[in-house]
PDB file of C-alpha atoms in Angstrom:
ATOM      1  CA  MET H 293     -11.336 -60.702  42.733  1.00  0.00           C
ATOM      2  CA  ARG H 294      -7.936 -62.301  42.329  1.00  0.00           C
ATOM      3  CA  PHE H 295      -5.053 -59.878  42.696  1.00  0.00           C
ATOM      4  CA  ILE H 296      -2.139 -61.597  41.002  1.00  0.00           C
ATOM      5  CA  VAL H 297       1.416 -60.282  41.034  1.00  0.00           C
ATOM      6  CA  VAL H 298       4.095 -61.525  38.662  1.00  0.00           C
ATOM      7  CA  ASP H 299       7.444 -60.056  39.645  1.00  0.00           C
ATOM      8  CA  GLY H 300      11.069 -60.929  39.074  1.00  0.00           C
ATOM      9  CA  LEU H 301      14.283 -59.590  37.646  1.00  0.00           C
ATOM     10  CA  ASP H 302      14.751 -58.456  34.066  1.00  0.00           C
ATOM     11  CA  GLY H 303      14.701 -61.449  31.739  1.00  0.00           C
ATOM     12  CA  SER H 304      12.822 -63.757  34.108  1.00  0.00           C
ATOM     13  CA  GLY H 305       9.759 -64.085  31.861  1.00  0.00           C
ATOM     14  CA  LYS H 306       7.280 -61.883  33.706  1.00  0.00           C
ATOM     15  CA  ASP H 307       5.308 -60.790  30.633  1.00  0.00           C
ATOM     16  CA  THR H 308       5.250 -64.300  29.158  1.00  0.00           C
ATOM     17  CA  HIS H 309       3.935 -65.919  32.327  1.00  0.00           C
ATOM     18  CA  ALA H 310       1.479 -63.102  33.078  1.00  0.00           C
ATOM     19  CA  ARG H 311      -0.068 -63.691  29.636  1.00  0.00           C
ATOM     20  CA  PHE H 312      -0.239 -67.419  30.393  1.00  0.00           C
ATOM     21  CA  ILE H 313      -2.068 -66.697  33.673  1.00  0.00           C
ATOM     22  CA  ALA H 314      -4.435 -64.284  31.904  1.00  0.00           C
ATOM     23  CA  GLU H 315      -5.231 -66.895  29.236  1.00  0.00           C
ATOM     24  CA  LYS H 316      -6.050 -69.456  31.939  1.00  0.00           C
ATOM     25  CA  TYR H 317      -8.728 -67.240  33.479  1.00  0.00           C
ATOM     26  CA  LEU H 318     -10.002 -65.809  30.182  1.00  0.00           C
ATOM     27  CA  ALA H 319     -10.633 -69.406  29.048  1.00  0.00           C
ATOM     28  CA  LYS H 320     -12.922 -69.774  32.078  1.00  0.00           C
ATOM     29  CA  GLY H 321     -14.926 -66.728  30.958  1.00  0.00           C
ATOM     30  CA  GLU H 322     -13.487 -64.428  33.615  1.00  0.00           C
ATOM     31  CA  SER H 323     -12.426 -60.834  33.023  1.00  0.00           C
ATOM     32  CA  VAL H 324      -8.738 -59.975  33.250  1.00  0.00           C
ATOM     33  CA  ILE H 325      -6.775 -56.731  33.418  1.00  0.00           C
ATOM     34  CA  ILE H 326      -2.994 -56.837  33.069  1.00  0.00           C
ATOM     35  CA  ARG H 327      -0.962 -53.845  34.221  1.00  0.00           C
ATOM     36  CA  ASN H 328       2.707 -53.811  33.342  1.00  0.00           C
ATOM     37  CA  HIS H 329       5.034 -51.442  35.171  1.00  0.00           C
ATOM     38  CA  PRO H 330       6.458 -49.122  34.201  1.00  0.00           C
ATOM     39  CA  SER H 331       3.278 -48.565  32.205  1.00  0.00           C
ATOM     40  CA  ASP H 332       1.903 -46.163  29.651  1.00  0.00           C
ATOM     41  CA  SER H 333       0.916 -43.555  32.253  1.00  0.00           C
ATOM     42  CA  PHE H 334       2.804 -40.274  32.672  1.00  0.00           C
ATOM     43  CA  PHE H 335       4.603 -41.737  35.700  1.00  0.00           C
ATOM     44  CA  GLY H 336       5.427 -44.944  33.866  1.00  0.00           C
ATOM     45  CA  ARG H 337       6.949 -43.070  30.931  1.00  0.00           C
ATOM     46  CA  LYS H 338       9.077 -41.015  33.334  1.00  0.00           C
ATOM     47  CA  ALA H 339      10.180 -44.170  35.193  1.00  0.00           C
ATOM     48  CA  LYS H 340      11.177 -45.866  31.927  1.00  0.00           C
ATOM     49  CA  GLN H 341      13.064 -42.766  30.783  1.00  0.00           C
ATOM     50  CA  SER H 342      14.992 -42.712  34.080  1.00  0.00           C
ATOM     51  CA  LEU H 343      15.766 -46.449  33.855  1.00  0.00           C
ATOM     52  CA  LEU H 344      17.486 -45.844  30.531  1.00  0.00           C
ATOM     53  CA  GLY H 345      19.767 -43.242  32.149  1.00  0.00           C
ATOM     54  CA  ARG H 346      22.728 -43.726  34.451  1.00  0.00           C
ATOM     55  CA  GLY H 347      23.739 -42.507  37.882  1.00  0.00           C
ATOM     56  CA  LYS H 348      22.176 -42.028  41.291  1.00  0.00           C
ATOM     57  CA  VAL H 349      19.822 -39.231  40.257  1.00  0.00           C
ATOM     58  CA  ASN H 350      18.233 -41.392  37.549  1.00  0.00           C
ATOM     59  CA  HIS H 351      18.150 -44.322  39.976  1.00  0.00           C
ATOM     60  CA  LEU H 352      16.203 -42.225  42.498  1.00  0.00           C
ATOM     61  CA  LYS H 353      13.911 -40.735  39.839  1.00  0.00           C
ATOM     62  CA  ALA H 354      13.173 -44.202  38.450  1.00  0.00           C
ATOM     63  CA  SER H 355      12.220 -45.464  41.922  1.00  0.00           C
ATOM     64  CA  ILE H 356       9.922 -42.527  42.657  1.00  0.00           C
ATOM     65  CA  PHE H 357       8.178 -42.570  39.278  1.00  0.00           C
ATOM     66  CA  TYR H 358       7.889 -46.368  39.391  1.00  0.00           C
ATOM     67  CA  PHE H 359       6.109 -46.163  42.767  1.00  0.00           C
ATOM     68  CA  LEU H 360       3.767 -43.453  41.467  1.00  0.00           C
ATOM     69  CA  ASP H 361       3.033 -45.562  38.390  1.00  0.00           C
ATOM     70  CA  VAL H 362       2.102 -48.572  40.546  1.00  0.00           C
ATOM     71  CA  MET H 363      -0.104 -46.353  42.722  1.00  0.00           C
ATOM     72  CA  HIS H 364      -1.803 -44.963  39.609  1.00  0.00           C
ATOM     73  CA  SER H 365      -2.586 -48.511  38.441  1.00  0.00           C
ATOM     74  CA  LEU H 366      -3.895 -49.522  41.871  1.00  0.00           C
ATOM     75  CA  LEU H 367      -6.214 -46.533  42.061  1.00  0.00           C
ATOM     76  CA  ARG H 368      -7.453 -47.000  38.524  1.00  0.00           C
ATOM     77  CA  TYR H 369      -7.691 -50.788  38.072  1.00  0.00           C
ATOM     78  CA  TYR H 370      -7.795 -52.564  41.447  1.00  0.00           C
ATOM     79  CA  LYS H 371     -11.054 -54.565  41.775  1.00  0.00           C
ATOM     80  CA  LYS H 372     -12.159 -53.596  38.244  1.00  0.00           C
ATOM     81  CA  ALA H 373     -12.102 -57.179  36.908  1.00  0.00           C
ATOM     82  CA  ASP H 374     -12.342 -60.762  38.122  1.00  0.00           C
ATOM     83  CA  ASN H 375      -8.551 -60.925  37.861  1.00  0.00           C
ATOM     84  CA  VAL H 376      -6.133 -58.021  38.082  1.00  0.00           C
ATOM     85  CA  ILE H 377      -2.582 -58.989  37.196  1.00  0.00           C
ATOM     86  CA  PHE H 378       0.308 -56.681  38.010  1.00  0.00           C
ATOM     87  CA  VAL H 379       3.540 -57.349  36.170  1.00  0.00           C
ATOM     88  CA  ARG H 380       6.150 -55.825  38.469  1.00  0.00           C
ATOM     89  CA  TYR H 381       4.846 -54.516  41.752  1.00  0.00           C
ATOM     90  CA  ILE H 382       6.851 -53.984  44.919  1.00  0.00           C
ATOM     91  CA  GLY H 383       9.799 -55.912  43.504  1.00  0.00           C
ATOM     92  CA  GLY H 384      11.120 -52.602  42.234  1.00  0.00           C
ATOM     93  CA  VAL H 385      12.485 -51.985  45.731  1.00  0.00           C
ATOM     94  CA  PHE H 386      15.032 -54.784  45.264  1.00  0.00           C
ATOM     95  CA  TYR H 387      16.992 -52.456  42.992  1.00  0.00           C
ATOM     96  CA  LEU H 388      17.532 -50.000  45.852  1.00  0.00           C
ATOM     97  CA  PRO H 389      20.605 -50.187  48.123  1.00  0.00           C
ATOM     98  CA  SER H 390      20.203 -52.975  50.732  1.00  0.00           C
ATOM     99  CA  PRO H 391      19.053 -51.042  53.813  1.00  0.00           C
ATOM    100  CA  PHE H 392      16.519 -49.088  51.751  1.00  0.00           C
ATOM    101  CA  ALA H 393      15.343 -52.186  49.877  1.00  0.00           C
ATOM    102  CA  LYS H 394      14.495 -54.041  53.076  1.00  0.00           C
ATOM    103  CA  PHE H 395      12.827 -51.009  54.669  1.00  0.00           C
ATOM    104  CA  PHE H 396      10.717 -50.131  51.618  1.00  0.00           C
ATOM    105  CA  TYR H 397       9.783 -53.769  50.984  1.00  0.00           C
ATOM    106  CA  ARG H 398       8.361 -54.019  54.507  1.00  0.00           C
ATOM    107  CA  PHE H 399       6.760 -50.570  54.264  1.00  0.00           C
ATOM    108  CA  PHE H 400       5.029 -51.222  50.929  1.00  0.00           C
ATOM    109  CA  SER H 401       4.036 -54.750  51.949  1.00  0.00           C
ATOM    110  CA  ALA H 402       2.279 -53.240  54.962  1.00  0.00           C
ATOM    111  CA  ILE H 403       0.380 -50.479  53.132  1.00  0.00           C
ATOM    112  CA  LEU H 404      -0.262 -51.849  49.631  1.00  0.00           C
ATOM    113  CA  PRO H 405      -2.632 -54.685  48.766  1.00  0.00           C
ATOM    114  CA  THR H 406      -1.056 -58.134  48.775  1.00  0.00           C
ATOM    115  CA  SER H 407      -2.460 -61.592  48.152  1.00  0.00           C
ATOM    116  CA  ASN H 408      -1.609 -65.271  48.151  1.00  0.00           C
ATOM    117  CA  TYR H 409      -1.246 -64.984  44.368  1.00  0.00           C
ATOM    118  CA  MET H 410       2.180 -63.345  44.378  1.00  0.00           C
ATOM    119  CA  PHE H 411       4.842 -64.925  42.160  1.00  0.00           C
ATOM    120  CA  PHE H 412       8.544 -64.118  42.016  1.00  0.00           C
ATOM    121  CA  LEU H 413      10.071 -65.557  38.865  1.00  0.00           C
ATOM    122  CA  ASP H 414      13.654 -66.588  39.546  1.00  0.00           C
ATOM    123  CA  ALA H 415      16.558 -67.638  37.341  1.00  0.00           C
ATOM    124  CA  GLU H 416      20.331 -67.713  37.538  1.00  0.00           C
ATOM    125  CA  PRO H 417      21.836 -64.286  36.736  1.00  0.00           C
ATOM    126  CA  GLU H 418      23.781 -65.710  33.781  1.00  0.00           C
ATOM    127  CA  VAL H 419      20.519 -66.886  32.205  1.00  0.00           C
ATOM    128  CA  LEU H 420      18.880 -63.509  32.834  1.00  0.00           C
ATOM    129  CA  ALA H 421      21.859 -61.656  31.342  1.00  0.00           C
ATOM    130  CA  SER H 422      21.751 -63.786  28.195  1.00  0.00           C
ATOM    131  CA  ARG H 423      18.014 -63.139  27.804  1.00  0.00           C
ATOM    132  CA  VAL H 424      18.350 -59.349  28.030  1.00  0.00           C
ATOM    133  CA  ALA H 425      21.574 -59.134  25.981  1.00  0.00           C
ATOM    134  CA  ASN H 426      19.772 -58.587  22.675  1.00  0.00           C
ATOM    135  CA  ARG H 427      17.356 -55.910  23.828  1.00  0.00           C
ATOM    136  CA  LYS H 428      17.521 -52.642  21.915  1.00  0.00           C
ATOM    137  CA  GLU H 429      17.235 -50.468  25.013  1.00  0.00           C
ATOM    138  CA  LYS H 430      19.479 -51.276  27.980  1.00  0.00           C
ATOM    139  CA  GLU H 431      18.166 -50.397  31.427  1.00  0.00           C
ATOM    140  CA  MET H 432      20.632 -49.470  34.146  1.00  0.00           C
ATOM    141  CA  PHE H 433      20.479 -52.835  35.954  1.00  0.00           C
ATOM    142  CA  GLU H 434      20.667 -55.136  32.934  1.00  0.00           C
ATOM    143  CA  ASN H 435      24.199 -56.377  33.511  1.00  0.00           C
ATOM    144  CA  LEU H 436      25.506 -59.539  35.148  1.00  0.00           C
ATOM    145  CA  GLU H 437      26.953 -57.882  38.253  1.00  0.00           C
ATOM    146  CA  ASP H 438      23.753 -55.980  39.094  1.00  0.00           C
ATOM    147  CA  LEU H 439      21.560 -58.990  38.318  1.00  0.00           C
ATOM    148  CA  ARG H 440      23.584 -61.074  40.797  1.00  0.00           C
ATOM    149  CA  LYS H 441      23.360 -58.432  43.534  1.00  0.00           C
ATOM    150  CA  VAL H 442      19.672 -57.701  43.048  1.00  0.00           C
ATOM    151  CA  ARG H 443      18.713 -61.397  42.891  1.00  0.00           C
ATOM    152  CA  GLU H 444      20.591 -62.155  46.108  1.00  0.00           C
ATOM    153  CA  LYS H 445      18.914 -59.210  47.821  1.00  0.00           C
ATOM    154  CA  ALA H 446      15.448 -60.182  46.572  1.00  0.00           C
ATOM    155  CA  LEU H 447      15.729 -63.797  47.704  1.00  0.00           C
ATOM    156  CA  ARG H 448      16.906 -62.625  51.127  1.00  0.00           C
ATOM    157  CA  ILE H 449      14.026 -60.155  51.568  1.00  0.00           C
ATOM    158  CA  LEU H 450      11.059 -61.950  49.951  1.00  0.00           C
ATOM    159  CA  ASN H 451       8.500 -63.357  52.336  1.00  0.00           C
ATOM    160  CA  GLY H 452       5.299 -65.211  51.484  1.00  0.00           C
ATOM    161  CA  TRP H 453       5.763 -65.289  47.711  1.00  0.00           C
ATOM    162  CA  HIS H 454       5.703 -68.281  45.390  1.00  0.00           C
ATOM    163  CA  ILE H 455       9.244 -68.438  44.028  1.00  0.00           C
ATOM    164  CA  VAL H 456       9.164 -70.132  40.635  1.00  0.00           C
ATOM    165  CA  ARG H 457      12.290 -71.030  38.673  1.00  0.00           C
ATOM    166  CA  THR H 458      12.222 -69.918  35.040  1.00  0.00           C
ATOM    167  CA  ASP H 459      15.661 -71.133  33.952  1.00  0.00           C
ATOM    168  CA  ARG H 460      14.199 -74.418  32.696  1.00  0.00           C
ATOM    169  CA  GLU H 461      11.801 -75.499  29.970  1.00  0.00           C
ATOM    170  CA  ILE H 462       8.890 -73.074  29.740  1.00  0.00           C
ATOM    171  CA  GLY H 463       6.413 -75.964  29.988  1.00  0.00           C
ATOM    172  CA  GLU H 464       7.837 -76.963  33.372  1.00  0.00           C
ATOM    173  CA  THR H 465       7.518 -73.395  34.648  1.00  0.00           C
ATOM    174  CA  ARG H 466       3.948 -73.106  33.369  1.00  0.00           C
ATOM    175  CA  ALA H 467       3.029 -76.434  34.963  1.00  0.00           C
ATOM    176  CA  GLU H 468       4.316 -75.230  38.334  1.00  0.00           C
ATOM    177  CA  ILE H 469       2.433 -71.924  38.056  1.00  0.00           C
ATOM    178  CA  GLU H 470      -0.719 -73.806  37.012  1.00  0.00           C
ATOM    179  CA  ARG H 471      -0.380 -76.158  39.996  1.00  0.00           C
ATOM    180  CA  ILE H 472      -0.006 -73.205  42.398  1.00  0.00           C
ATOM    181  CA  LEU H 473      -2.965 -71.352  40.860  1.00  0.00           C
ATOM    182  CA  ASN H 474      -5.169 -74.451  41.062  1.00  0.00           C
ATOM    183  CA  MET H 475      -4.176 -75.016  44.684  1.00  0.00           C
ATOM    184  CA  LEU H 476      -4.933 -71.383  45.583  1.00  0.00           C
ATOM    185  CA  ASP H 477      -8.221 -71.393  43.655  1.00  0.00           C
ATOM    186  CA  SER H 478      -9.362 -74.551  45.449  1.00  0.00           C
ATOM    187  CA  LYS H 479      -8.950 -72.750  48.779  1.00  0.00           C
ATOM    188  CA  ASN H 480     -11.078 -69.763  47.732  1.00  0.00           C
TER     189      ASN H 480
END
């Protein structure tokens, strides 16, 4: 089983590129499950509701429910298909204050499944902000200042991920992801 993670900040193209990855393996006749977090589970709905709020209490609630949502997906879907793709995974910790982000990133990386198929989609904060500007629902971190802070923190903390730039033509990004997937598949 391939466990594939597509993570990144809001507006980085996670859903778009996860679908591209799914299509690649579906075309080979392999089964694929995509789990997007926050999801449609009870915990995912609570996480999403908290993300639409403001303040420290909602920030904390969003983090807790997000973690529970990811755990729910792991327990329910991990190893249930040839390819399990998680859109958003432990990258949610990057939205926590710095000392907590680093601690929880290391903690979750140690206890949760990881793989060589982990992608962090990266783009300049100005590009991300322009992509999320027209969304109907604004989450608490979808502003230029927070996107800058969270991106800087993520790039400082990330270890062992494939960092792929998405602030370029989509075909270039897809070609890079395809190259990485082919390289990883050839090793397995």
